[in-house]
């Protein structure tokens, strides 16, 4: 059965200039790992999340286990010496009489045909996520506490859910759960997810965190434009500054301020 997969790393405040890249890279690597393992039903679709204290990804239509595969393991040519043929049979764990003869495009060869049982998602996911973490473009890593694990910032929580099920994996020394923390000041207590699809909406409602970098950036831009319109003013375009501010906040609010006139006298 295919369902949404959710992975979240809950961290201390991440470097703002690298935040969006880290989120996109982690999400893409995890999705590619699942695709390579043939665990995605249909086209690969995923949503990346990145906020100051979390990197996360939702991957659509992830299967609970791989399909069984028919494997044809090809060996020596039928004209090979008996020792080579028997050695191939032993490596396959069968007798020579169990081997088949197939054509490999050039010649007839001995082959061992068998059905390989598909592995479960829970058995493969830990390696996929750990590999994705190791591939992140992090120029400098750090250790924290007594742990020997390294990352760009200390990691304190791990969410791994497939639909409503918590998948038991370990990443950076952390065991997976179905709960996280929200905004450092606006939220109180843990947020527990009933299913993977609830992540973004529940985090925004209960945790006061807009997890999507793009949605946070758009929220800031929209609020700036609305405030400027009320003041009959315009906002100076500065994409780099907007990206930086987006990476510094989890629940943006635009405020209007002014300097007293005597402070402007130079």
PDB file of C-alpha atoms in Angstrom:
ATOM      1  CA  UNK A   1       0.000   0.000   0.000  1.00  0.00           C
ATOM      2  CA  UNK A   2       1.399   3.409  -0.969  1.00  0.00           C
ATOM      3  CA  UNK A   3       1.111   6.367   1.387  1.00  0.00           C
ATOM      4  CA  UNK A   4       2.846   9.657   2.128  1.00  0.00           C
ATOM      5  CA  UNK A   5       6.244   9.393   3.791  1.00  0.00           C
ATOM      6  CA  UNK A   6       7.349  12.130   6.208  1.00  0.00           C
ATOM      7  CA  UNK A   7      10.903  12.708   7.431  1.00  0.00           C
ATOM      8  CA  UNK A   8      11.864  15.632   9.698  1.00  0.00           C
ATOM      9  CA  UNK A   9      15.167  16.521  11.344  1.00  0.00           C
ATOM     10  CA  UNK A  10      14.569  18.901  14.263  1.00  0.00           C
ATOM     11  CA  UNK A  11      17.673  21.005  14.850  1.00  0.00           C
ATOM     12  CA  UNK A  12      19.093  24.057  16.518  1.00  0.00           C
ATOM     13  CA  UNK A  13      19.067  27.224  14.401  1.00  0.00           C
ATOM     14  CA  UNK A  14      20.486  26.440  10.956  1.00  0.00           C
ATOM     15  CA  UNK A  15      22.764  28.770   8.924  1.00  0.00           C
ATOM     16  CA  UNK A  16      20.351  31.138   7.147  1.00  0.00           C
ATOM     17  CA  UNK A  17      22.309  31.519   3.913  1.00  0.00           C
ATOM     18  CA  UNK A  18      22.450  27.752   3.405  1.00  0.00           C
ATOM     19  CA  UNK A  19      18.982  26.862   4.706  1.00  0.00           C
ATOM     20  CA  UNK A  20      17.000  26.629   1.472  1.00  0.00           C
ATOM     21  CA  UNK A  21      19.754  24.704  -0.290  1.00  0.00           C
ATOM     22  CA  UNK A  22      20.037  22.229   2.594  1.00  0.00           C
ATOM     23  CA  UNK A  23      16.290  21.621   2.610  1.00  0.00           C
ATOM     24  CA  UNK A  24      16.059  21.072  -1.132  1.00  0.00           C
ATOM     25  CA  UNK A  25      19.156  18.865  -1.229  1.00  0.00           C
ATOM     26  CA  UNK A  26      17.986  16.627   1.630  1.00  0.00           C
ATOM     27  CA  UNK A  27      14.506  16.237   0.151  1.00  0.00           C
ATOM     28  CA  UNK A  28      15.822  15.428  -3.312  1.00  0.00           C
ATOM     29  CA  UNK A  29      18.363  12.904  -2.012  1.00  0.00           C
ATOM     30  CA  UNK A  30      15.768  11.049   0.080  1.00  0.00           C
ATOM     31  CA  UNK A  31      13.305  10.975  -2.834  1.00  0.00           C
ATOM     32  CA  UNK A  32      16.006   9.708  -5.191  1.00  0.00           C
ATOM     33  CA  UNK A  33      16.995   7.018  -2.690  1.00  0.00           C
ATOM     34  CA  UNK A  34      13.401   5.808  -2.474  1.00  0.00           C
ATOM     35  CA  UNK A  35      13.083   5.852  -6.252  1.00  0.00           C
ATOM     36  CA  UNK A  36      16.312   3.882  -6.688  1.00  0.00           C
ATOM     37  CA  UNK A  37      15.029   1.314  -4.183  1.00  0.00           C
ATOM     38  CA  UNK A  38      11.831   1.036  -6.257  1.00  0.00           C
ATOM     39  CA  UNK A  39       9.689   2.143  -3.336  1.00  0.00           C
ATOM     40  CA  UNK A  40       7.683   4.850  -5.122  1.00  0.00           C
ATOM     41  CA  UNK A  41       4.428   4.023  -6.888  1.00  0.00           C
ATOM     42  CA  UNK A  42       4.407   6.017 -10.126  1.00  0.00           C
ATOM     43  CA  UNK A  43       6.163   9.336 -10.713  1.00  0.00           C
ATOM     44  CA  UNK A  44       8.374  10.731  -7.959  1.00  0.00           C
ATOM     45  CA  UNK A  45       6.721  13.683  -6.207  1.00  0.00           C
ATOM     46  CA  UNK A  46       7.985  15.310  -3.031  1.00  0.00           C
ATOM     47  CA  UNK A  47       7.699  18.524  -1.017  1.00  0.00           C
ATOM     48  CA  UNK A  48      10.738  20.025   0.696  1.00  0.00           C
ATOM     49  CA  UNK A  49      10.469  21.968   3.956  1.00  0.00           C
ATOM     50  CA  UNK A  50      13.137  24.159   5.536  1.00  0.00           C
ATOM     51  CA  UNK A  51      12.802  26.519   8.489  1.00  0.00           C
ATOM     52  CA  UNK A  52      15.384  27.758  11.007  1.00  0.00           C
ATOM     53  CA  UNK A  53      14.901  24.710  13.248  1.00  0.00           C
ATOM     54  CA  UNK A  54      13.946  21.924  10.870  1.00  0.00           C
ATOM     55  CA  UNK A  55      14.583  20.210   7.559  1.00  0.00           C
ATOM     56  CA  UNK A  56      11.808  17.948   6.313  1.00  0.00           C
ATOM     57  CA  UNK A  57      10.350  16.211   3.282  1.00  0.00           C
ATOM     58  CA  UNK A  58       7.052  14.606   2.330  1.00  0.00           C
ATOM     59  CA  UNK A  59       7.253  12.029  -0.467  1.00  0.00           C
ATOM     60  CA  UNK A  60       4.021  10.965  -2.160  1.00  0.00           C
ATOM     61  CA  UNK A  61       2.919   7.388  -2.871  1.00  0.00           C
ATOM     62  CA  UNK A  62       5.695   5.539  -1.072  1.00  0.00           C
ATOM     63  CA  UNK A  63       5.161   1.781  -0.955  1.00  0.00           C
ATOM     64  CA  UNK A  64       5.389  -0.205   2.269  1.00  0.00           C
ATOM     65  CA  UNK A  65       7.629  -2.775   0.604  1.00  0.00           C
ATOM     66  CA  UNK A  66       9.369  -3.505  -2.667  1.00  0.00           C
ATOM     67  CA  UNK A  67       7.790  -5.781  -5.236  1.00  0.00           C
ATOM     68  CA  UNK A  68       9.300  -9.235  -5.627  1.00  0.00           C
ATOM     69  CA  UNK A  69      11.811  -9.357  -8.485  1.00  0.00           C
ATOM     70  CA  UNK A  70      12.614 -12.096 -10.968  1.00  0.00           C
ATOM     71  CA  UNK A  71      16.406 -12.224 -11.134  1.00  0.00           C
ATOM     72  CA  UNK A  72      18.502 -13.861 -13.844  1.00  0.00           C
ATOM     73  CA  UNK A  73      22.113 -14.136 -12.698  1.00  0.00           C
ATOM     74  CA  UNK A  74      24.292 -14.945 -15.705  1.00  0.00           C
ATOM     75  CA  UNK A  75      27.450 -16.997 -15.432  1.00  0.00           C
ATOM     76  CA  UNK A  76      30.051 -18.666 -17.648  1.00  0.00           C
ATOM     77  CA  UNK A  77      29.516 -19.742 -21.239  1.00  0.00           C
ATOM     78  CA  UNK A  78      28.318 -23.271 -21.886  1.00  0.00           C
ATOM     79  CA  UNK A  79      31.721 -23.903 -23.478  1.00  0.00           C
ATOM     80  CA  UNK A  80      33.573 -22.987 -20.260  1.00  0.00           C
ATOM     81  CA  UNK A  81      35.448 -25.639 -18.327  1.00  0.00           C
ATOM     82  CA  UNK A  82      33.567 -27.740 -15.796  1.00  0.00           C
ATOM     83  CA  UNK A  83      35.367 -26.177 -12.825  1.00  0.00           C
ATOM     84  CA  UNK A  84      34.157 -22.678 -13.737  1.00  0.00           C
ATOM     85  CA  UNK A  85      30.592 -23.868 -14.214  1.00  0.00           C
ATOM     86  CA  UNK A  86      30.509 -25.737 -10.914  1.00  0.00           C
ATOM     87  CA  UNK A  87      32.052 -22.737  -9.158  1.00  0.00           C
ATOM     88  CA  UNK A  88      29.274 -20.516 -10.506  1.00  0.00           C
ATOM     89  CA  UNK A  89      26.641 -22.991  -9.313  1.00  0.00           C
ATOM     90  CA  UNK A  90      28.163 -23.040  -5.816  1.00  0.00           C
ATOM     91  CA  UNK A  91      28.200 -19.237  -5.690  1.00  0.00           C
ATOM     92  CA  UNK A  92      24.468 -19.348  -6.399  1.00  0.00           C
ATOM     93  CA  UNK A  93      23.888 -21.999  -3.748  1.00  0.00           C
ATOM     94  CA  UNK A  94      22.522 -24.562  -6.213  1.00  0.00           C
ATOM     95  CA  UNK A  95      23.622 -27.664  -8.098  1.00  0.00           C
ATOM     96  CA  UNK A  96      24.742 -27.452 -11.716  1.00  0.00           C
ATOM     97  CA  UNK A  97      21.611 -29.332 -12.728  1.00  0.00           C
ATOM     98  CA  UNK A  98      19.487 -26.413 -11.463  1.00  0.00           C
ATOM     99  CA  UNK A  99      21.131 -23.907 -13.813  1.00  0.00           C
ATOM    100  CA  UNK A 100      19.429 -22.774 -17.009  1.00  0.00           C
ATOM    101  CA  UNK A 101      20.956 -21.932 -20.359  1.00  0.00           C
ATOM    102  CA  UNK A 102      20.172 -18.464 -21.750  1.00  0.00           C
ATOM    103  CA  UNK A 103      21.522 -16.386 -24.608  1.00  0.00           C
ATOM    104  CA  UNK A 104      23.269 -13.170 -23.525  1.00  0.00           C
ATOM    105  CA  UNK A 105      23.289 -11.604 -26.976  1.00  0.00           C
ATOM    106  CA  UNK A 106      26.585 -13.144 -27.968  1.00  0.00           C
ATOM    107  CA  UNK A 107      26.571 -16.724 -26.781  1.00  0.00           C
ATOM    108  CA  UNK A 108      24.766 -19.284 -24.665  1.00  0.00           C
ATOM    109  CA  UNK A 109      25.618 -19.036 -20.961  1.00  0.00           C
ATOM    110  CA  UNK A 110      24.597 -20.760 -17.762  1.00  0.00           C
ATOM    111  CA  UNK A 111      22.263 -18.726 -15.557  1.00  0.00           C
ATOM    112  CA  UNK A 112      20.559 -18.991 -12.202  1.00  0.00           C
ATOM    113  CA  UNK A 113      16.970 -17.736 -12.135  1.00  0.00           C
ATOM    114  CA  UNK A 114      15.239 -16.972  -8.870  1.00  0.00           C
ATOM    115  CA  UNK A 115      12.685 -14.685  -7.223  1.00  0.00           C
ATOM    116  CA  UNK A 116      14.100 -12.085  -4.859  1.00  0.00           C
ATOM    117  CA  UNK A 117      11.682 -11.176  -2.091  1.00  0.00           C
ATOM    118  CA  UNK A 118      11.090  -7.445  -1.848  1.00  0.00           C
ATOM    119  CA  UNK A 119      12.324  -5.723   1.304  1.00  0.00           C
ATOM    120  CA  UNK A 120      10.104  -3.647   3.554  1.00  0.00           C
ATOM    121  CA  UNK A 121      10.340   0.154   3.615  1.00  0.00           C
ATOM    122  CA  UNK A 122      11.187   0.102   7.331  1.00  0.00           C
ATOM    123  CA  UNK A 123      14.242  -2.055   6.644  1.00  0.00           C
ATOM    124  CA  UNK A 124      15.597   0.251   3.926  1.00  0.00           C
ATOM    125  CA  UNK A 125      14.617   3.740   5.063  1.00  0.00           C
ATOM    126  CA  UNK A 126      17.312   4.228   7.710  1.00  0.00           C
ATOM    127  CA  UNK A 127      20.123   3.688   5.214  1.00  0.00           C
ATOM    128  CA  UNK A 128      18.406   5.945   2.659  1.00  0.00           C
ATOM    129  CA  UNK A 129      18.041   8.855   5.106  1.00  0.00           C
ATOM    130  CA  UNK A 130      21.524   8.448   6.583  1.00  0.00           C
ATOM    131  CA  UNK A 131      23.023   8.423   3.080  1.00  0.00           C
ATOM    132  CA  UNK A 132      21.090  11.592   2.189  1.00  0.00           C
ATOM    133  CA  UNK A 133      22.329  13.339   5.349  1.00  0.00           C
ATOM    134  CA  UNK A 134      25.936  12.435   4.547  1.00  0.00           C
ATOM    135  CA  UNK A 135      25.596  13.873   1.031  1.00  0.00           C
ATOM    136  CA  UNK A 136      24.446  17.315   2.202  1.00  0.00           C
ATOM    137  CA  UNK A 137      26.715  20.168   1.033  1.00  0.00           C
ATOM    138  CA  UNK A 138      28.011  21.132   4.489  1.00  0.00           C
ATOM    139  CA  UNK A 139      31.484  22.759   4.450  1.00  0.00           C
ATOM    140  CA  UNK A 140      31.871  22.642   8.233  1.00  0.00           C
ATOM    141  CA  UNK A 141      30.259  20.176  10.622  1.00  0.00           C
ATOM    142  CA  UNK A 142      30.108  20.053  14.407  1.00  0.00           C
ATOM    143  CA  UNK A 143      29.611  17.576  17.232  1.00  0.00           C
ATOM    144  CA  UNK A 144      27.381  18.108  20.250  1.00  0.00           C
ATOM    145  CA  UNK A 145      27.127  16.579  23.699  1.00  0.00           C
ATOM    146  CA  UNK A 146      28.861  13.219  24.003  1.00  0.00           C
ATOM    147  CA  UNK A 147      27.753  12.134  20.523  1.00  0.00           C
ATOM    148  CA  UNK A 148      30.241  11.190  17.824  1.00  0.00           C
ATOM    149  CA  UNK A 149      27.744  12.155  15.114  1.00  0.00           C
ATOM    150  CA  UNK A 150      28.323  15.325  13.110  1.00  0.00           C
ATOM    151  CA  UNK A 151      25.999  17.771  11.365  1.00  0.00           C
ATOM    152  CA  UNK A 152      25.844  21.454  10.512  1.00  0.00           C
ATOM    153  CA  UNK A 153      23.999  22.105  13.810  1.00  0.00           C
ATOM    154  CA  UNK A 154      22.956  19.871  16.738  1.00  0.00           C
ATOM    155  CA  UNK A 155      19.993  17.637  15.896  1.00  0.00           C
ATOM    156  CA  UNK A 156      17.522  16.898  18.703  1.00  0.00           C
ATOM    157  CA  UNK A 157      14.571  15.172  17.062  1.00  0.00           C
ATOM    158  CA  UNK A 158      13.615  12.812  14.249  1.00  0.00           C
ATOM    159  CA  UNK A 159      10.193  12.181  12.720  1.00  0.00           C
ATOM    160  CA  UNK A 160       9.707   9.228  10.358  1.00  0.00           C
ATOM    161  CA  UNK A 161       6.139   8.337   9.396  1.00  0.00           C
ATOM    162  CA  UNK A 162       4.536   6.340   6.602  1.00  0.00           C
ATOM    163  CA  UNK A 163       0.889   7.267   6.622  1.00  0.00           C
ATOM    164  CA  UNK A 164      -0.100   6.847  10.281  1.00  0.00           C
ATOM    165  CA  UNK A 165       2.740   4.445  11.098  1.00  0.00           C
ATOM    166  CA  UNK A 166       5.966   5.475  12.826  1.00  0.00           C
ATOM    167  CA  UNK A 167       8.859   3.754  11.065  1.00  0.00           C
ATOM    168  CA  UNK A 168      11.575   2.658  13.518  1.00  0.00           C
ATOM    169  CA  UNK A 169      14.790   4.124  12.121  1.00  0.00           C
ATOM    170  CA  UNK A 170      17.864   5.736  13.683  1.00  0.00           C
ATOM    171  CA  UNK A 171      19.536   8.788  12.184  1.00  0.00           C
ATOM    172  CA  UNK A 172      22.416  10.694  13.786  1.00  0.00           C
ATOM    173  CA  UNK A 173      21.901   8.635  16.936  1.00  0.00           C
ATOM    174  CA  UNK A 174      18.213   9.563  17.243  1.00  0.00           C
ATOM    175  CA  UNK A 175      15.283   7.145  17.219  1.00  0.00           C
ATOM    176  CA  UNK A 176      12.277   8.185  15.152  1.00  0.00           C
ATOM    177  CA  UNK A 177       9.013   9.408  16.659  1.00  0.00           C
ATOM    178  CA  UNK A 178       5.768  11.021  15.468  1.00  0.00           C
ATOM    179  CA  UNK A 179       6.169  14.333  17.309  1.00  0.00           C
ATOM    180  CA  UNK A 180       8.180  17.533  17.075  1.00  0.00           C
ATOM    181  CA  UNK A 181       8.350  21.021  18.580  1.00  0.00           C
ATOM    182  CA  UNK A 182       6.952  24.197  17.103  1.00  0.00           C
ATOM    183  CA  UNK A 183       8.019  27.838  17.324  1.00  0.00           C
ATOM    184  CA  UNK A 184      10.541  28.513  20.075  1.00  0.00           C
ATOM    185  CA  UNK A 185       8.380  31.240  21.686  1.00  0.00           C
ATOM    186  CA  UNK A 186       4.871  31.039  20.195  1.00  0.00           C
ATOM    187  CA  UNK A 187       4.315  27.315  20.696  1.00  0.00           C
ATOM    188  CA  UNK A 188       4.203  25.228  23.855  1.00  0.00           C
ATOM    189  CA  UNK A 189       4.771  21.501  24.187  1.00  0.00           C
ATOM    190  CA  UNK A 190       5.142  18.720  21.666  1.00  0.00           C
ATOM    191  CA  UNK A 191       3.105  18.461  18.483  1.00  0.00           C
ATOM    192  CA  UNK A 192       2.032  14.894  17.720  1.00  0.00           C
ATOM    193  CA  UNK A 193       1.100  13.930  14.171  1.00  0.00           C
ATOM    194  CA  UNK A 194      -1.641  11.379  13.530  1.00  0.00           C
ATOM    195  CA  UNK A 195      -0.489  10.888   9.955  1.00  0.00           C
ATOM    196  CA  UNK A 196       2.236  12.104   7.616  1.00  0.00           C
ATOM    197  CA  UNK A 197      -0.130  14.204   5.481  1.00  0.00           C
ATOM    198  CA  UNK A 198      -0.958  16.440   8.479  1.00  0.00           C
ATOM    199  CA  UNK A 199       2.579  17.809   8.815  1.00  0.00           C
ATOM    200  CA  UNK A 200       2.504  21.311   7.305  1.00  0.00           C
ATOM    201  CA  UNK A 201      -1.051  22.255   8.311  1.00  0.00           C
ATOM    202  CA  UNK A 202      -0.718  20.972  11.882  1.00  0.00           C
ATOM    203  CA  UNK A 203       2.683  22.572  12.358  1.00  0.00           C
ATOM    204  CA  UNK A 204       1.280  25.926  11.213  1.00  0.00           C
ATOM    205  CA  UNK A 205      -1.850  25.705  13.376  1.00  0.00           C
ATOM    206  CA  UNK A 206      -0.422  24.236  16.584  1.00  0.00           C
ATOM    207  CA  UNK A 207       3.232  25.114  16.287  1.00  0.00           C
ATOM    208  CA  UNK A 208       3.095  28.557  14.672  1.00  0.00           C
ATOM    209  CA  UNK A 209       5.622  27.417  12.077  1.00  0.00           C
ATOM    210  CA  UNK A 210       5.302  27.838   8.321  1.00  0.00           C
ATOM    211  CA  UNK A 211       7.563  24.943   7.352  1.00  0.00           C
ATOM    212  CA  UNK A 212       7.777  25.693   3.621  1.00  0.00           C
ATOM    213  CA  UNK A 213      10.536  28.144   2.696  1.00  0.00           C
ATOM    214  CA  UNK A 214       8.620  29.267  -0.406  1.00  0.00           C
ATOM    215  CA  UNK A 215       5.358  29.812   1.507  1.00  0.00           C
ATOM    216  CA  UNK A 216       7.136  31.796   4.230  1.00  0.00           C
ATOM    217  CA  UNK A 217       8.847  33.960   1.646  1.00  0.00           C
ATOM    218  CA  UNK A 218       5.563  34.585  -0.153  1.00  0.00           C
ATOM    219  CA  UNK A 219       3.837  35.421   3.153  1.00  0.00           C
ATOM    220  CA  UNK A 220       6.490  38.041   3.922  1.00  0.00           C
ATOM    221  CA  UNK A 221       6.307  39.520   0.427  1.00  0.00           C
ATOM    222  CA  UNK A 222       2.496  39.700   0.517  1.00  0.00           C
ATOM    223  CA  UNK A 223       2.459  41.307   3.971  1.00  0.00           C
ATOM    224  CA  UNK A 224       5.072  43.869   2.901  1.00  0.00           C
ATOM    225  CA  UNK A 225       3.078  44.811  -0.195  1.00  0.00           C
ATOM    226  CA  UNK A 226      -0.154  45.139   1.810  1.00  0.00           C
ATOM    227  CA  UNK A 227       1.523  47.327   4.416  1.00  0.00           C
ATOM    228  CA  UNK A 228       3.141  49.461   1.723  1.00  0.00           C
ATOM    229  CA  UNK A 229      -0.198  49.933  -0.050  1.00  0.00           C
ATOM    230  CA  UNK A 230      -1.775  51.221   3.166  1.00  0.00           C
ATOM    231  CA  UNK A 231       1.055  53.753   3.460  1.00  0.00           C
ATOM    232  CA  UNK A 232       0.947  54.665  -0.234  1.00  0.00           C
ATOM    233  CA  UNK A 233       4.559  53.509  -0.470  1.00  0.00           C
ATOM    234  CA  UNK A 234       6.595  50.912  -2.344  1.00  0.00           C
ATOM    235  CA  UNK A 235       8.925  48.193  -1.102  1.00  0.00           C
ATOM    236  CA  UNK A 236      12.484  48.261  -2.411  1.00  0.00           C
ATOM    237  CA  UNK A 237      13.120  44.934  -4.153  1.00  0.00           C
ATOM    238  CA  UNK A 238      15.934  42.979  -2.507  1.00  0.00           C
ATOM    239  CA  UNK A 239      15.619  39.237  -3.119  1.00  0.00           C
ATOM    240  CA  UNK A 240      18.790  38.379  -1.210  1.00  0.00           C
ATOM    241  CA  UNK A 241      17.541  40.195   1.891  1.00  0.00           C
ATOM    242  CA  UNK A 242      14.106  38.603   1.551  1.00  0.00           C
ATOM    243  CA  UNK A 243      15.707  35.146   1.348  1.00  0.00           C
ATOM    244  CA  UNK A 244      17.813  35.861   4.420  1.00  0.00           C
ATOM    245  CA  UNK A 245      14.842  37.055   6.481  1.00  0.00           C
ATOM    246  CA  UNK A 246      12.821  34.033   5.336  1.00  0.00           C
ATOM    247  CA  UNK A 247      15.607  31.802   6.658  1.00  0.00           C
ATOM    248  CA  UNK A 248      15.673  33.582  10.030  1.00  0.00           C
ATOM    249  CA  UNK A 249      12.007  33.277  11.010  1.00  0.00           C
ATOM    250  CA  UNK A 250       9.458  30.467  11.274  1.00  0.00           C
ATOM    251  CA  UNK A 251       6.290  32.557  11.642  1.00  0.00           C
ATOM    252  CA  UNK A 252       6.829  35.962   9.991  1.00  0.00           C
ATOM    253  CA  UNK A 253       4.941  39.102  11.001  1.00  0.00           C
ATOM    254  CA  UNK A 254       5.521  42.446   9.261  1.00  0.00           C
ATOM    255  CA  UNK A 255       5.656  45.492  11.548  1.00  0.00           C
ATOM    256  CA  UNK A 256       5.527  49.174  10.670  1.00  0.00           C
ATOM    257  CA  UNK A 257       8.028  51.452  12.401  1.00  0.00           C
ATOM    258  CA  UNK A 258       9.370  54.982  12.047  1.00  0.00           C
ATOM    259  CA  UNK A 259      12.236  57.085  13.350  1.00  0.00           C
ATOM    260  CA  UNK A 260      11.506  60.236  15.300  1.00  0.00           C
ATOM    261  CA  UNK A 261      12.399  63.265  13.222  1.00  0.00           C
ATOM    262  CA  UNK A 262      15.236  64.492  15.439  1.00  0.00           C
ATOM    263  CA  UNK A 263      17.067  61.186  14.968  1.00  0.00           C
ATOM    264  CA  UNK A 264      17.118  61.839  11.221  1.00  0.00           C
ATOM    265  CA  UNK A 265      18.890  65.183  11.539  1.00  0.00           C
ATOM    266  CA  UNK A 266      22.538  64.704  10.603  1.00  0.00           C
TER     267      UNK A 266
END
